[in-house]
Amino acid sequence: MKDYILNYFRNLSYREKKMLSFLLSFLLVIFFGVFFLLPQLQLFITQKSTLDSKELQLNEYKNKSLALVALRKDFNQASSEIDKIKTRFITQSDMAKMYVDLSNLIEASGGTIVEFKPETVAQTPSTQQKPQQQTNTNTGATFSKTVMQPANQPANSNVVNPSIGNPYANAEKVLNVRTIKFALKVDFHGYEAMKKFIQKLSTFPKILTLDSFQVVGYSEKDKTLRLDMTLDGFYDLSKSK
């Protein structure tokens, strides 16, 4: 048998030997590829897939980390802004100075305070309260005594509940404040003075907004308009105890 095989190969032509050599080489390549290269290729694909998955997770964690840093920065900025706003809330100790500052602002605009009456700390519409009679109409001479114990004492639960509802109810709950109203009678030297005061109101140290106003008189002698005005502010309940 061995001699037969050897004789067979000896008798092959040059072309047949080339074909046989090519066939054996091809089979060897296939064998090497199947048993050696294919497992390595499968391992490479698996590792590449795992690496891609880890990279996606890493990018996701990185993005979440950046988002968390941005969120923390926004939160700190918001907290800082809230702290700035809280410094503009009204407390009992601010009342006397606030009257002086408000008088100066009105005078700088071209007006004079005739009466100043701090009203009640408004409760939210859901709270039913008995109305409290308003007293303590103040002029400059008597204001300092009245304002230190005004009708809007927050410790007193029997306060006026506005019949038309409270537009600041949501802010009151979040910031622990109550709306405090101030009724004023002011003499302005013309509409421009009144307009100037309204524009300057946003620069007042404490938050005050114009709730309503009405022209109730005119002095031909002094050339002044008398206005009834109501200003809204925020009373800080956290500092009222």
CSV table of C-alpha atoms in Angstrom, one decimal:
chain,number,residue,atom,x,y,z
A,1,MET,CA,0.0,0.0,0.0
A,2,LYS,CA,2.8,2.3,0.9
A,3,ASP,CA,4.6,1.5,-2.3
A,4,TYR,CA,1.5,2.1,-4.3
A,5,ILE,CA,1.0,5.6,-2.8
A,6,LEU,CA,4.6,6.5,-3.5
A,7,ASN,CA,4.5,5.2,-7.0
A,8,TYR,CA,1.3,7.2,-7.5
A,9,PHE,CA,2.9,10.4,-6.5
A,10,ARG,CA,6.0,9.7,-8.6
A,11,ASN,CA,3.9,9.1,-11.7
A,12,LEU,CA,2.0,12.4,-11.4
A,13,SER,CA,2.7,15.0,-13.9
A,14,TYR,CA,4.2,18.4,-13.0
A,15,ARG,CA,0.8,20.0,-13.4
A,16,GLU,CA,-1.0,17.4,-11.3
A,17,LYS,CA,1.7,17.9,-8.5
A,18,LYS,CA,1.1,21.6,-8.6
A,19,MET,CA,-2.7,21.1,-8.3
A,20,LEU,CA,-2.2,18.6,-5.4
A,21,SER,CA,0.2,21.0,-3.6
A,22,PHE,CA,-2.3,23.8,-4.0
A,23,LEU,CA,-5.2,21.6,-2.7
A,24,LEU,CA,-3.2,20.5,0.3
A,25,SER,CA,-2.2,24.1,1.1
A,26,PHE,CA,-5.8,25.2,0.8
A,27,LEU,CA,-7.0,22.5,3.1
A,28,LEU,CA,-4.2,23.4,5.6
A,29,VAL,CA,-5.3,27.1,5.5
A,30,ILE,CA,-8.9,26.0,6.1
A,31,PHE,CA,-7.9,23.8,9.0
A,32,PHE,CA,-5.8,26.5,10.5
A,33,GLY,CA,-8.5,29.0,10.1
A,34,VAL,CA,-11.2,26.8,11.6
A,35,PHE,CA,-9.3,25.6,14.6
A,36,PHE,CA,-7.1,28.6,15.3
A,37,LEU,CA,-8.2,31.8,13.7
A,38,LEU,CA,-12.0,31.4,14.1
A,39,PRO,CA,-11.9,31.1,17.9
A,40,GLN,CA,-9.6,34.1,18.1
A,41,LEU,CA,-11.9,36.1,15.8
A,42,GLN,CA,-14.9,35.1,18.0
A,43,LEU,CA,-13.0,36.2,21.1
A,44,PHE,CA,-12.1,39.5,19.5
A,45,ILE,CA,-15.7,40.2,18.5
A,46,THR,CA,-16.9,39.4,22.0
A,47,GLN,CA,-14.2,41.6,23.6
A,48,LYS,CA,-15.0,44.4,21.1
A,49,SER,CA,-18.7,44.2,22.0
A,50,THR,CA,-17.9,44.2,25.7
A,51,LEU,CA,-15.6,47.2,25.2
A,52,ASP,CA,-18.2,49.1,23.3
A,53,SER,CA,-20.8,48.4,26.0
A,54,LYS,CA,-18.4,49.6,28.7
A,55,GLU,CA,-17.6,52.7,26.7
A,56,LEU,CA,-21.3,53.5,26.3
A,57,GLN,CA,-21.8,53.0,30.1
A,58,LEU,CA,-18.8,55.2,30.8
A,59,ASN,CA,-20.2,57.9,28.5
A,60,GLU,CA,-23.6,57.6,30.1
A,61,TYR,CA,-22.0,58.0,33.6
A,62,LYS,CA,-19.9,60.9,32.3
A,63,ASN,CA,-23.0,62.6,30.9
A,64,LYS,CA,-24.9,62.0,34.1
A,65,SER,CA,-22.0,63.3,36.1
A,66,LEU,CA,-21.9,66.5,34.0
A,67,ALA,CA,-25.6,66.9,34.3
A,68,LEU,CA,-25.4,66.5,38.1
A,69,VAL,CA,-22.7,69.1,38.3
A,70,ALA,CA,-24.8,71.5,36.1
A,71,LEU,CA,-27.8,70.7,38.2
A,72,ARG,CA,-25.9,71.4,41.4
A,73,LYS,CA,-24.6,74.7,40.0
A,74,ASP,CA,-28.1,75.7,39.0
A,75,PHE,CA,-29.4,74.7,42.5
A,76,ASN,CA,-26.7,76.8,44.2
A,77,GLN,CA,-27.5,79.8,41.9
A,78,ALA,CA,-31.2,79.4,42.7
A,79,SER,CA,-30.5,79.1,46.4
A,80,SER,CA,-28.4,82.3,46.2
A,81,GLU,CA,-31.1,84.1,44.4
A,82,ILE,CA,-33.7,83.0,46.9
A,83,ASP,CA,-31.5,84.2,49.8
A,84,LYS,CA,-31.2,87.6,48.0
A,85,ILE,CA,-35.0,87.7,47.6
A,86,LYS,CA,-35.5,86.8,51.3
A,87,THR,CA,-33.4,89.8,52.4
A,88,ARG,CA,-36.2,91.9,50.7
A,89,PHE,CA,-38.9,90.4,52.8
A,90,ILE,CA,-40.4,92.7,55.5
A,91,THR,CA,-39.9,92.0,59.2
A,92,GLN,CA,-41.2,93.9,62.3
A,93,SER,CA,-37.8,95.5,62.9
A,94,ASP,CA,-37.7,96.8,59.3
A,95,MET,CA,-41.0,98.8,59.6
A,96,ALA,CA,-39.8,102.1,61.0
A,97,LYS,CA,-36.8,102.3,58.6
A,98,MET,CA,-39.0,101.2,55.8
A,99,TYR,CA,-41.4,104.1,56.3
A,100,VAL,CA,-38.5,106.6,56.2
A,101,ASP,CA,-37.1,105.0,53.0
A,102,LEU,CA,-40.5,105.0,51.4
A,103,SER,CA,-41.0,108.7,52.4
A,104,ASN,CA,-37.6,109.5,50.9
A,105,LEU,CA,-38.4,107.7,47.7
A,106,ILE,CA,-41.8,109.5,47.3
A,107,GLU,CA,-40.2,112.9,48.0
A,108,ALA,CA,-37.4,112.1,45.5
A,109,SER,CA,-40.1,111.4,42.9
A,110,GLY,CA,-41.9,114.7,43.6
A,111,GLY,CA,-44.5,113.7,46.2
A,112,THR,CA,-45.3,113.8,49.9
A,113,ILE,CA,-46.9,111.1,52.2
A,114,VAL,CA,-50.0,112.4,53.8
A,115,GLU,CA,-51.1,109.2,55.5
A,116,PHE,CA,-49.5,105.8,55.9
A,117,LYS,CA,-51.6,102.8,57.3
A,118,PRO,CA,-50.1,99.3,57.6
A,119,GLU,CA,-52.9,96.9,57.0
A,120,THR,CA,-53.1,93.2,57.9
A,121,VAL,CA,-51.0,90.3,56.9
A,122,ALA,CA,-53.3,88.6,54.4
A,123,GLN,CA,-54.0,84.9,54.8
A,124,THR,CA,-54.5,82.5,52.0
A,125,PRO,CA,-58.0,82.2,50.6
A,126,SER,CA,-58.5,78.7,52.1
A,127,THR,CA,-58.2,80.0,55.7
A,128,GLN,CA,-61.5,81.5,57.0
A,129,GLN,CA,-60.8,84.4,59.4
A,130,LYS,CA,-62.9,87.0,61.1
A,131,PRO,CA,-62.3,90.5,59.9
A,132,GLN,CA,-60.4,92.8,62.1
A,133,GLN,CA,-61.3,96.4,62.2
A,134,GLN,CA,-58.6,98.7,60.8
A,135,THR,CA,-57.2,101.4,63.0
A,136,ASN,CA,-54.0,103.3,63.4
A,137,THR,CA,-54.0,105.9,60.6
A,138,ASN,CA,-50.6,107.4,60.8
A,139,THR,CA,-49.0,110.6,59.9
A,140,GLY,CA,-45.2,111.3,60.3
A,141,ALA,CA,-45.5,112.4,63.9
A,142,THR,CA,-47.3,109.4,65.2
A,143,PHE,CA,-46.1,106.7,62.9
A,144,SER,CA,-43.1,105.5,64.9
A,145,LYS,CA,-45.3,104.4,67.9
A,146,THR,CA,-47.9,102.8,65.8
A,147,VAL,CA,-45.7,101.0,63.4
A,148,MET,CA,-43.9,99.0,66.1
A,149,GLN,CA,-47.2,97.4,67.1
A,150,PRO,CA,-49.3,97.7,63.9
A,151,ALA,CA,-52.6,96.1,63.1
A,152,ASN,CA,-50.7,93.6,60.9
A,153,GLN,CA,-49.1,91.8,63.9
A,154,PRO,CA,-48.5,88.2,62.4
A,155,ALA,CA,-48.9,86.6,65.8
A,156,ASN,CA,-52.6,87.5,65.8
A,157,SER,CA,-54.6,84.8,63.9
A,158,ASN,CA,-57.7,87.0,63.6
A,159,VAL,CA,-56.8,88.9,60.4
A,160,VAL,CA,-58.6,90.0,57.4
A,161,ASN,CA,-59.2,87.5,54.7
A,162,PRO,CA,-59.4,89.2,51.2
A,163,SER,CA,-62.7,88.4,49.6
A,164,ILE,CA,-61.2,88.4,46.1
A,165,GLY,CA,-58.6,85.8,46.9
A,166,ASN,CA,-54.8,86.0,47.3
A,167,PRO,CA,-52.7,86.1,44.0
A,168,TYR,CA,-49.6,85.4,46.1
A,169,ALA,CA,-50.9,82.2,47.8
A,170,ASN,CA,-48.4,79.8,46.1
A,171,ALA,CA,-45.4,82.1,46.9
A,172,GLU,CA,-46.6,82.3,50.5
A,173,LYS,CA,-46.6,78.6,51.0
A,174,VAL,CA,-43.2,78.0,49.4
A,175,LEU,CA,-41.4,81.0,51.1
A,176,ASN,CA,-43.2,81.0,54.4
A,177,VAL,CA,-44.5,84.5,54.1
A,178,ARG,CA,-47.8,86.4,54.2
A,179,THR,CA,-48.9,89.3,52.1
A,180,ILE,CA,-48.8,92.6,54.0
A,181,LYS,CA,-50.6,95.6,52.6
A,182,PHE,CA,-49.9,99.3,53.1
A,183,ALA,CA,-52.5,102.0,52.4
A,184,LEU,CA,-51.1,105.4,51.5
A,185,LYS,CA,-52.4,108.9,50.8
A,186,VAL,CA,-49.8,110.7,48.7
A,187,ASP,CA,-49.7,114.2,47.1
A,188,PHE,CA,-47.9,114.1,43.8
A,189,HIS,CA,-46.8,117.2,41.8
A,190,GLY,CA,-48.4,116.0,38.6
A,191,TYR,CA,-48.7,112.7,36.8
A,192,GLU,CA,-45.0,112.7,35.9
A,193,ALA,CA,-44.1,112.5,39.6
A,194,MET,CA,-46.6,109.7,40.1
A,195,LYS,CA,-45.1,107.8,37.1
A,196,LYS,CA,-41.6,108.4,38.4
A,197,PHE,CA,-42.5,106.9,41.8
A,198,ILE,CA,-44.1,103.8,40.2
A,199,GLN,CA,-40.9,103.3,38.1
A,200,LYS,CA,-38.6,103.7,41.1
A,201,LEU,CA,-40.7,101.3,43.3
A,202,SER,CA,-38.7,98.3,41.9
A,203,THR,CA,-35.5,99.7,43.4
A,204,PHE,CA,-37.0,99.9,46.9
A,205,PRO,CA,-34.9,97.8,49.4
A,206,LYS,CA,-38.0,95.7,50.3
A,207,ILE,CA,-40.3,94.0,47.8
A,208,LEU,CA,-43.2,96.3,47.2
A,209,THR,CA,-45.7,96.2,44.3
A,210,LEU,CA,-48.5,98.6,43.4
A,211,ASP,CA,-51.8,96.8,44.1
A,212,SER,CA,-54.1,99.7,43.3
A,213,PHE,CA,-54.3,103.5,43.2
A,214,GLN,CA,-57.0,106.1,42.7
A,215,VAL,CA,-57.0,109.9,42.2
A,216,VAL,CA,-59.1,111.3,45.0
A,217,GLY,CA,-58.4,115.0,44.9
A,218,TYR,CA,-56.6,117.9,43.3
A,219,SER,CA,-55.2,121.0,44.9
A,220,GLU,CA,-55.4,124.0,42.7
A,221,LYS,CA,-53.3,126.0,45.1
A,222,ASP,CA,-50.4,123.5,45.4
A,223,LYS,CA,-50.9,122.0,42.0
A,224,THR,CA,-50.9,118.5,43.5
A,225,LEU,CA,-52.8,115.3,42.9
A,226,ARG,CA,-53.9,113.3,45.9
A,227,LEU,CA,-53.8,109.5,45.4
A,228,ASP,CA,-55.1,106.7,47.5
A,229,MET,CA,-52.6,103.9,47.0
A,230,THR,CA,-52.2,100.3,48.2
A,231,LEU,CA,-48.8,98.6,48.2
A,232,ASP,CA,-48.2,94.8,48.6
A,233,GLY,CA,-45.2,93.4,50.4
A,234,PHE,CA,-44.1,90.1,51.8
A,235,TYR,CA,-43.9,89.6,55.6
A,236,ASP,CA,-41.3,87.0,56.7
A,237,LEU,CA,-43.1,84.6,59.1
A,238,SER,CA,-39.9,82.7,59.8
A,239,LYS,CA,-38.6,85.8,61.6
A,240,SER,CA,-41.8,86.9,63.3
A,241,LYS,CA,-41.6,84.5,66.2
